[in-house]
mmCIF file of C-alpha atoms and ligand atoms in Angstrom:
data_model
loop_
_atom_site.group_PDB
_atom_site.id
_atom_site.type_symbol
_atom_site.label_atom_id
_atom_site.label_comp_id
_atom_site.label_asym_id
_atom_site.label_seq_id
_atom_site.Cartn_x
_atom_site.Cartn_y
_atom_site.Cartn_z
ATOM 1 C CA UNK A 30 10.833 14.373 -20.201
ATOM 2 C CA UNK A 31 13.382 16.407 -22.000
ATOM 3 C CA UNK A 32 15.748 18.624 -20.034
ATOM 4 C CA UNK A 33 14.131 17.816 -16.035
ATOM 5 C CA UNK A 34 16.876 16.847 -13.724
ATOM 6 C CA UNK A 35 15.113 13.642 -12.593
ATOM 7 C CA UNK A 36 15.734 13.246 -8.692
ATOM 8 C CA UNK A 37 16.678 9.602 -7.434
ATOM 9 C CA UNK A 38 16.183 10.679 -3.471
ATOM 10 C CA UNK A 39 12.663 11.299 -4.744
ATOM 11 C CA UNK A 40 12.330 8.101 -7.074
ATOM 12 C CA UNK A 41 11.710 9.657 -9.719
ATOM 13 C CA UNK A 42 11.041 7.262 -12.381
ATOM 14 C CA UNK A 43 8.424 8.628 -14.623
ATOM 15 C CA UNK A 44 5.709 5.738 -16.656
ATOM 16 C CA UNK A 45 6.848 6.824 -20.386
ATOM 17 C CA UNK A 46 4.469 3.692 -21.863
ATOM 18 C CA UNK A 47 1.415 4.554 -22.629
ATOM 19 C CA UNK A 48 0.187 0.792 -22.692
ATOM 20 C CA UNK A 49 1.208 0.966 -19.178
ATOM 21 C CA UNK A 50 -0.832 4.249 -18.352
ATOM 22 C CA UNK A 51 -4.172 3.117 -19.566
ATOM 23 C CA UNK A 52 -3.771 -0.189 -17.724
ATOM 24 C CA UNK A 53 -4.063 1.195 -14.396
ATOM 25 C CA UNK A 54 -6.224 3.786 -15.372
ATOM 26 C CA UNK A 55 -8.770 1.371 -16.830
ATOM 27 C CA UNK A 56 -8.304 -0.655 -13.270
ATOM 28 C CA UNK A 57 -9.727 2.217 -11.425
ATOM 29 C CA UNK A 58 -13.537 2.636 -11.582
ATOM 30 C CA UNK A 59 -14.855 5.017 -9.408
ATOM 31 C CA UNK A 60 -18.674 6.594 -9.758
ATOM 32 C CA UNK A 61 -19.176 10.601 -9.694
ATOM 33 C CA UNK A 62 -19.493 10.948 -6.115
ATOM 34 C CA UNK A 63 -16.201 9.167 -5.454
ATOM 35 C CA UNK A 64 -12.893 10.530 -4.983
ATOM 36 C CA UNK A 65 -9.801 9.536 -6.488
ATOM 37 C CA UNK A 66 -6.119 10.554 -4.685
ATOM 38 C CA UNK A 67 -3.080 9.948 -6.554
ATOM 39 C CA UNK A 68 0.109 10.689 -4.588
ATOM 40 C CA UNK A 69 3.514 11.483 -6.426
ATOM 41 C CA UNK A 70 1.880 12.306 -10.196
ATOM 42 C CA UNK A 71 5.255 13.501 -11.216
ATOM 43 C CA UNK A 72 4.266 15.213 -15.043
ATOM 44 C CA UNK A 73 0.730 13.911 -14.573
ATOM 45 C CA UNK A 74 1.294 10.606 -17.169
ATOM 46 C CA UNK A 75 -1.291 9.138 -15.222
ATOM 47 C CA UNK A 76 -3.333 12.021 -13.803
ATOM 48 C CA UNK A 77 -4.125 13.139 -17.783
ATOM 49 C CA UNK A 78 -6.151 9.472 -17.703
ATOM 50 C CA UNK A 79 -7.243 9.254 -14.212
ATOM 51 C CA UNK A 80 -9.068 13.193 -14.500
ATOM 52 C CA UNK A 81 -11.491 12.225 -17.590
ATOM 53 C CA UNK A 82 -12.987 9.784 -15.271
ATOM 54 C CA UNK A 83 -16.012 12.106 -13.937
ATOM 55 C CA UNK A 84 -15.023 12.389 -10.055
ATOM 56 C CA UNK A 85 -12.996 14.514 -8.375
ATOM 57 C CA UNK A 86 -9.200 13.849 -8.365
ATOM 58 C CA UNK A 87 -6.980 15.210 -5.531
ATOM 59 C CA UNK A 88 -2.945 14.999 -6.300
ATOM 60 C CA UNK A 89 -0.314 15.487 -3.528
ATOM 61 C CA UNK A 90 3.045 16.271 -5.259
ATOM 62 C CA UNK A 91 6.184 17.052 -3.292
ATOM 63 C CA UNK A 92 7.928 18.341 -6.194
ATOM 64 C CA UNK A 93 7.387 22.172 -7.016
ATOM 65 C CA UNK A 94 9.544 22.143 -10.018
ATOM 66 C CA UNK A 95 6.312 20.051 -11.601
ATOM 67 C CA UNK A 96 3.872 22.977 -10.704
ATOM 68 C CA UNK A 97 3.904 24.352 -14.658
ATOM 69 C CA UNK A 98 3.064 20.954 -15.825
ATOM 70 C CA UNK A 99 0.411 19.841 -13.286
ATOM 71 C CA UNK A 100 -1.070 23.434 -13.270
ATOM 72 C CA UNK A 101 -2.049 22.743 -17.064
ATOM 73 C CA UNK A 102 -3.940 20.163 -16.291
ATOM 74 C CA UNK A 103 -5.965 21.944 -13.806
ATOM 75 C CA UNK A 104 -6.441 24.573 -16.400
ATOM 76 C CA UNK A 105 -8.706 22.141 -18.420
ATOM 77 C CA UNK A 106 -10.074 20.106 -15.645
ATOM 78 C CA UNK A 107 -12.463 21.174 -12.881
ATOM 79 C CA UNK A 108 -12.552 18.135 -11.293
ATOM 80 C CA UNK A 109 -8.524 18.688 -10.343
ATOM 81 C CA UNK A 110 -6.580 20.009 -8.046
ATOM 82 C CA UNK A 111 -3.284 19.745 -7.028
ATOM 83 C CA UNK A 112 -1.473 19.877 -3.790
ATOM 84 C CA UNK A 113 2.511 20.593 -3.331
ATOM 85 C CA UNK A 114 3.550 18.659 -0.390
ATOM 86 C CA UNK A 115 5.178 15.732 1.097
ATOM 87 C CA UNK A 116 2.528 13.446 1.166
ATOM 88 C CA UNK A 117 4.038 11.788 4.411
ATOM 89 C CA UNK A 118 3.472 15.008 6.505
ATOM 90 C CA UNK A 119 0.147 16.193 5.387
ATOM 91 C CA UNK A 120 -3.045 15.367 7.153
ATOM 92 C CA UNK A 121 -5.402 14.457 4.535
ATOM 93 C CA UNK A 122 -8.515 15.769 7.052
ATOM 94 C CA UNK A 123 -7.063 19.322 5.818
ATOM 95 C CA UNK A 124 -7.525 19.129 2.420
ATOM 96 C CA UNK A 125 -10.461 16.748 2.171
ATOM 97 C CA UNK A 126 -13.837 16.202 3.587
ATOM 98 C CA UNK A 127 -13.631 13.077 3.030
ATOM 99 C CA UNK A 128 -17.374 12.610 4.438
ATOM 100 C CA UNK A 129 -18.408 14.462 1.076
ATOM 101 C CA UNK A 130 -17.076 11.508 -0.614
ATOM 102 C CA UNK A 131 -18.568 7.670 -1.201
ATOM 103 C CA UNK A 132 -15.553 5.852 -1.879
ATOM 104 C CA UNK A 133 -11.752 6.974 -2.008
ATOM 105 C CA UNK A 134 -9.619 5.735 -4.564
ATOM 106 C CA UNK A 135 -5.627 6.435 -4.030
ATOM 107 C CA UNK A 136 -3.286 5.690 -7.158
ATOM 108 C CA UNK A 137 0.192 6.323 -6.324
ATOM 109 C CA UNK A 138 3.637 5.400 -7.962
ATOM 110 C CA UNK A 139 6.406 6.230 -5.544
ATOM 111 C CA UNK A 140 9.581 5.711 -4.056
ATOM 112 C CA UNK A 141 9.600 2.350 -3.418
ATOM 113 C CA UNK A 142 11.512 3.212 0.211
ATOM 114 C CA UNK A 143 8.345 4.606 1.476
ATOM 115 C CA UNK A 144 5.572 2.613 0.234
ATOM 116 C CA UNK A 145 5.238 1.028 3.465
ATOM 117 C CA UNK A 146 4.991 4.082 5.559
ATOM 118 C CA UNK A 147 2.518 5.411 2.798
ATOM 119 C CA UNK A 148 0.208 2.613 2.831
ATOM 120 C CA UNK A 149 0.129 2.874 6.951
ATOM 121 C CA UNK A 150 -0.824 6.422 6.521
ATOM 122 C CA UNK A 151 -3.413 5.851 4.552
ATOM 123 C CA UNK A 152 -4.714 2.832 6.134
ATOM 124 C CA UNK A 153 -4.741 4.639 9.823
ATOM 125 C CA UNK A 154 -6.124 8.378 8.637
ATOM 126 C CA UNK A 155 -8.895 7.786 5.977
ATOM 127 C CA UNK A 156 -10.942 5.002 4.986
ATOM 128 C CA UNK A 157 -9.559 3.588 1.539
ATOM 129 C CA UNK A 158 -11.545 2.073 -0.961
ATOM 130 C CA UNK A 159 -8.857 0.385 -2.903
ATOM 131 C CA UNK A 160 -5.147 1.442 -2.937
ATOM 132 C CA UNK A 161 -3.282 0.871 -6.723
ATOM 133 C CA UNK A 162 0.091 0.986 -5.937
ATOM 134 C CA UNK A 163 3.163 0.334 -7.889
ATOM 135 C CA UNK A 164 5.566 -1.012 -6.091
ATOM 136 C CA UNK A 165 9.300 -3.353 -6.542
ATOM 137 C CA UNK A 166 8.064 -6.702 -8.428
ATOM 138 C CA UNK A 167 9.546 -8.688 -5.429
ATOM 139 C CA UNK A 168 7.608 -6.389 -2.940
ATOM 140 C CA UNK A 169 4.591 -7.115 -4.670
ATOM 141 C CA UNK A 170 5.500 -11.241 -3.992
ATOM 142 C CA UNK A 171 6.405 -9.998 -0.033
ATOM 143 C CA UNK A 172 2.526 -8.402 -0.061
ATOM 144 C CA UNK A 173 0.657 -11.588 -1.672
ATOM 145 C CA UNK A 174 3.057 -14.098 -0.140
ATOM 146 C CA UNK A 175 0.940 -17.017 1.420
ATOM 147 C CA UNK A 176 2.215 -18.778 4.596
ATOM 148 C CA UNK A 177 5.222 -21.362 4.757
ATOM 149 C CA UNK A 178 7.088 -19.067 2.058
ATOM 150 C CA UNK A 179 10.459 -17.215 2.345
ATOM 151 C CA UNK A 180 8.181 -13.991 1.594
ATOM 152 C CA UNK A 181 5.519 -14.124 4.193
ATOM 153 C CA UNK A 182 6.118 -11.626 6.615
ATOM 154 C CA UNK A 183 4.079 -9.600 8.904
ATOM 155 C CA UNK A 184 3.644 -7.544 6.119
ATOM 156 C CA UNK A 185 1.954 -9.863 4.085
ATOM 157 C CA UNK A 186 -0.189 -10.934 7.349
ATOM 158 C CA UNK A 187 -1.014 -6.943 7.983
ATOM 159 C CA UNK A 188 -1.422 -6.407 4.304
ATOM 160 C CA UNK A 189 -3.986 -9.494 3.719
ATOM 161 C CA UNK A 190 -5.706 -8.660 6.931
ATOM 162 C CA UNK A 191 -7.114 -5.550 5.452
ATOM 163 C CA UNK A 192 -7.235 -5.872 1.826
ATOM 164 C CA UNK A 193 -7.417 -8.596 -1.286
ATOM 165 C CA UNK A 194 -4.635 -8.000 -3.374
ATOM 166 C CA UNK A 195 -4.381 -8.317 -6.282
ATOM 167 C CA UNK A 196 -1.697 -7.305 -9.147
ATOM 168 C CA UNK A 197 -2.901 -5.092 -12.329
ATOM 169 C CA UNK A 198 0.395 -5.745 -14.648
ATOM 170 C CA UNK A 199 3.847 -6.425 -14.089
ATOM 171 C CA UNK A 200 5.958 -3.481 -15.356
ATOM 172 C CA UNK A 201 9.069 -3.964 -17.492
ATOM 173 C CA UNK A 202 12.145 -1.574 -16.067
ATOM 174 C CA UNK A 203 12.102 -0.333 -19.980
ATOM 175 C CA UNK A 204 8.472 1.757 -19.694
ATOM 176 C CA UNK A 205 10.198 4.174 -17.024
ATOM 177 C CA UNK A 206 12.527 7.204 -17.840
ATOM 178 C CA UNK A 207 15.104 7.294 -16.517
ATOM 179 C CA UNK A 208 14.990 3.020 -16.742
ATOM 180 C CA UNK A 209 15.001 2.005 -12.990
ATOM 181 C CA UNK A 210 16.816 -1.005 -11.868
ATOM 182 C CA UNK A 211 14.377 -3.697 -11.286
ATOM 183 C CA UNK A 212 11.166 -4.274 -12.972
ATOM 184 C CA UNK A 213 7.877 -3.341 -11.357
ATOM 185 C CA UNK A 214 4.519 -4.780 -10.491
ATOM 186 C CA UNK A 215 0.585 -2.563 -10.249
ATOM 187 C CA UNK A 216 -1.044 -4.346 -7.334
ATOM 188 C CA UNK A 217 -4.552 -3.553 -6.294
ATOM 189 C CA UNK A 218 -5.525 -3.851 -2.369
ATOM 190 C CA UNK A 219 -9.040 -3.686 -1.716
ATOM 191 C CA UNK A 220 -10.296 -3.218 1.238
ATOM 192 C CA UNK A 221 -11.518 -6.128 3.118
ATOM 193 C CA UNK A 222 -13.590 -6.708 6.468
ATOM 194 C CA UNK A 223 -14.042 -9.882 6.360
ATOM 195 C CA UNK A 224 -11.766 -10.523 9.028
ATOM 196 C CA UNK A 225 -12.325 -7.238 11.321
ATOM 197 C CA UNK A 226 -15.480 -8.962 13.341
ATOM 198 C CA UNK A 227 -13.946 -11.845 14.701
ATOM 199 C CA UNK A 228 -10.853 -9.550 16.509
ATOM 200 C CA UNK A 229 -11.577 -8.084 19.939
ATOM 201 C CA UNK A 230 -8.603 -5.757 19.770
ATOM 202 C CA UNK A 231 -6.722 -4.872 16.621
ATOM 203 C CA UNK A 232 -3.989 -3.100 18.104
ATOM 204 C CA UNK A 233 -3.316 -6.521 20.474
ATOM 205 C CA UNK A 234 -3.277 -8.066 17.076
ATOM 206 C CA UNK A 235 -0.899 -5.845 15.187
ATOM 207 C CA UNK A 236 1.951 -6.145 17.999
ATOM 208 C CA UNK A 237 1.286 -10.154 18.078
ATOM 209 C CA UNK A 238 1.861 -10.476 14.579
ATOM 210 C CA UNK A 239 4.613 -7.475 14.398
ATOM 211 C CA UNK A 240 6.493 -9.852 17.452
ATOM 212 C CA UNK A 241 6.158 -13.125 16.150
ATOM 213 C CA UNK A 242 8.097 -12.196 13.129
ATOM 214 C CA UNK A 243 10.696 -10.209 15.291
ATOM 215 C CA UNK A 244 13.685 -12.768 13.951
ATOM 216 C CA UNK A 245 12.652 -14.394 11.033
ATOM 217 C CA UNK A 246 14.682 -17.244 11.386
ATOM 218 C CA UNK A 247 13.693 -17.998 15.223
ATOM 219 C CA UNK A 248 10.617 -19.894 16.647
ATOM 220 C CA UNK A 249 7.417 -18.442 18.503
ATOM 221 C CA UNK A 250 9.027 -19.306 21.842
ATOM 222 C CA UNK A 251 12.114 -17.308 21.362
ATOM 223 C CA UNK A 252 10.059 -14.242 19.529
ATOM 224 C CA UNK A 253 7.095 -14.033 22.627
ATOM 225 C CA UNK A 254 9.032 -14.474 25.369
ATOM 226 C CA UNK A 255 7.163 -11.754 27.281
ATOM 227 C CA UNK A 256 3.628 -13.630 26.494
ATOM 228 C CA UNK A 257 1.625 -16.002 28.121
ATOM 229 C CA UNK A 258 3.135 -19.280 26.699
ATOM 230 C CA UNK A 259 1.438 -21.662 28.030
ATOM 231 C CA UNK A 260 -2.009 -20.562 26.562
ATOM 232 C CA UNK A 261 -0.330 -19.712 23.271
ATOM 233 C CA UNK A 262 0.595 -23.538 23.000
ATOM 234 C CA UNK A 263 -2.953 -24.370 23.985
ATOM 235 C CA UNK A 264 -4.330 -22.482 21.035
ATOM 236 C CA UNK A 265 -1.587 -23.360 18.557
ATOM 237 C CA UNK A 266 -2.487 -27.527 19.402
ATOM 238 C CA UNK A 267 -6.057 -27.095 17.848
ATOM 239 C CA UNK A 268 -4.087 -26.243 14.637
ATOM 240 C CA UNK A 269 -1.176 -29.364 15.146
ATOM 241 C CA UNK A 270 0.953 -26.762 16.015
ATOM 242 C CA UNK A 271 3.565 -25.901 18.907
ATOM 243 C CA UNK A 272 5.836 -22.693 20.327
ATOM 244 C CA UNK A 273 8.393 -24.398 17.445
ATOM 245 C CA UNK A 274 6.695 -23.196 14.979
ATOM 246 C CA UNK A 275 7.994 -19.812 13.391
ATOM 247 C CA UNK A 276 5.553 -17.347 12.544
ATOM 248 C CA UNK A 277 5.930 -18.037 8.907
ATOM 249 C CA UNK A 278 3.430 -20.996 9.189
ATOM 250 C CA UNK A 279 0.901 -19.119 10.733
ATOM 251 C CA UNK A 280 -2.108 -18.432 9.313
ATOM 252 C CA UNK A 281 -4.365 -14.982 9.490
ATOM 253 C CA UNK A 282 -7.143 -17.031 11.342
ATOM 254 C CA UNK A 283 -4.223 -18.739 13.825
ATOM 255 C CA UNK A 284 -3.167 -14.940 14.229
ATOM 256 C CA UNK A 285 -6.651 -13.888 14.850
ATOM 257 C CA UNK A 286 -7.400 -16.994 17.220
ATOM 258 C CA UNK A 287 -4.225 -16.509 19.699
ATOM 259 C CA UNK A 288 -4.349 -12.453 19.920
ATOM 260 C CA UNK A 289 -8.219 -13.019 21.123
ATOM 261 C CA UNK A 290 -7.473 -15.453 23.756
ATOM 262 C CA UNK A 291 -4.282 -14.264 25.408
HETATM 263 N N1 LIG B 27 3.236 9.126 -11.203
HETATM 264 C C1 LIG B 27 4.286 9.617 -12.070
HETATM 265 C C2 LIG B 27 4.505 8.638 -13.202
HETATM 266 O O1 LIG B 27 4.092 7.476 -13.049
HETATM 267 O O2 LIG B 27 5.092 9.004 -14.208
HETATM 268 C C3 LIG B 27 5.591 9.857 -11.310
HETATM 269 C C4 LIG B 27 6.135 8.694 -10.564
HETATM 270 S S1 LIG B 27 7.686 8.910 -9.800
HETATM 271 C C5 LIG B 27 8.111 7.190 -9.542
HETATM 272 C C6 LIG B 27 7.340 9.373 -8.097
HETATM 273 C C7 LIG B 27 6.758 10.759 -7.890
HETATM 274 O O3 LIG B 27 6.449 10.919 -6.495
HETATM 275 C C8 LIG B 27 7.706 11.895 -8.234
HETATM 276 O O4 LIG B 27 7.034 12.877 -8.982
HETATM 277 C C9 LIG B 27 8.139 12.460 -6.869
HETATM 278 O O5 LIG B 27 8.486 13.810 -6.927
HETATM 279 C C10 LIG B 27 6.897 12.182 -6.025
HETATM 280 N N2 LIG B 27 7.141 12.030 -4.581
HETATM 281 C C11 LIG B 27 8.201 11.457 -3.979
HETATM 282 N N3 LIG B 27 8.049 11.467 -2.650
HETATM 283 C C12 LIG B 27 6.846 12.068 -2.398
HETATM 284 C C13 LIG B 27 6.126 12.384 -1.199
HETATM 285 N N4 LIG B 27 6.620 12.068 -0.007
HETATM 286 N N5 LIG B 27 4.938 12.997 -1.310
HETATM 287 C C14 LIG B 27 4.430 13.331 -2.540
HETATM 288 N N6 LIG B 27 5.078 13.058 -3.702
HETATM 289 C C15 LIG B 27 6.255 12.425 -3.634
#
């Protein structure tokens, strides 16, 4: 975009290829009474596909130097509307009934510094669908990353709890303007229960995992030193497994298995 002082504090990297564009927009498939929320749609590259697809779309843009450009859009689309705000500080139950609503779809290209925080957001104050996310190509390995890998983290464990991931395209550095520094990957997460019925408290859960990887590089005994060890290693020896181990070979289900029973 000619003459628009790009801002780095708000990553803004704007999708110039339009290759790119209709990828993710043909990824997203949402039926009329479905919602789609895209967060960050800078000029709308991606909002100009995402509102000829027959449901509602719902943008959050912190940006009000974008208003001209978005507000043309919403001048030929009914089905659009546009909020200026930080995304991070809004609470979504204000601006949507989300109850009107079968499934929510949320697109978002961001600052790669808060995708984490974004994807909590959404995961603890609505009810997501699927999330399409662009994120760092290496984050996108950190998400998918199986166990025994330098990537798995409780990220990944979190991340896979709740959704299947799985990645859209890989984006070259070149299809931005300005060009960023690394290259880029779409990833899909789609929500998942298949694990939510076999955990009798999620929040137990979430600290377990979130302390087991405490220091990466130490073992289960040093990271849970304030938990009942002697029942963890009871657990862990139905899976050949001892308070050595590091939380990096532990599996969802292993997860699942020692937050029930401690
Ligand atoms: N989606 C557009 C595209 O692909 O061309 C723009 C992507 S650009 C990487 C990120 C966009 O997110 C910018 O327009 C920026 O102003 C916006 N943004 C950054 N932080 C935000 C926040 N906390 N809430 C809402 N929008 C935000």
């Amino acid at each position: 975009m000619r003459d628009f002082d790009y801002k780095k504090s708000l990553g803004q990297n704007f999708l110039k290829d339009q290759n790119i564009i209709n990828k993710i927009s043909d990824s997203i498939n949402p039926s009329k009474e479905d919602l789609i929320i895209e967060i960050g749609p800078g000029a709308g590259a991606l909002t100009k596909e995402l509102v000829k697809k027959n449901c509602d779309v719902i943008c959050f843009e912190i940006d009000t130097r974008l208003e001209e450009k978005l507000n043309k859009i919403k001048d030929s689309n009914s089905n659009f509307k546009v909020v200026f705000h930080d995304f991070l500080k809004v609470d979504i139950s204000k601006y949507i009934d989300t109850s009107k609503y079968k499934n929510i779809y949320y697109v978002g290209n961001l600052p790669y510094y808060i995708t984490t925080a974004i994807i909590n957001k959404i995961v603890n104050e609505s009810n997501p669908y699927e999330i399409t996310i662009m994120v760092q190509k290496e984050v996108a390995e950190r998400f998918a990353a199986k166990p025994n890998t330098r990537e798995y983290g409780s990220i990944s464990v979190f991340l896979q709890y709740n959704f299947d991931i799985e990645t859209v395209c890989i984006v070259n550095k070149n299809c931005f303007e300005p060009i960023p520094k690394v290259d880029s990957a779409v990833i899909k997460l789609k929500t998942t229960n298949k694990y939510q019925k076999t955990v009798k408290n999620e929040v137990k859960l979430y600290k377990l995992i979130k302390d087991s990887f405490t220091y990466k590089r130490k073992n289960l005994r040093n990271n849970l030193k304030n938990y009942n060890q002697a029942k963890i290693e009871e657990i862990l020896k139905k899976y050949d497994k001892d308070l050595t181990a590091r939380a990096e070979s532990l599996r969802i289900e292993e997860f699942i298995d020692i937050s029930n029973n401690i």
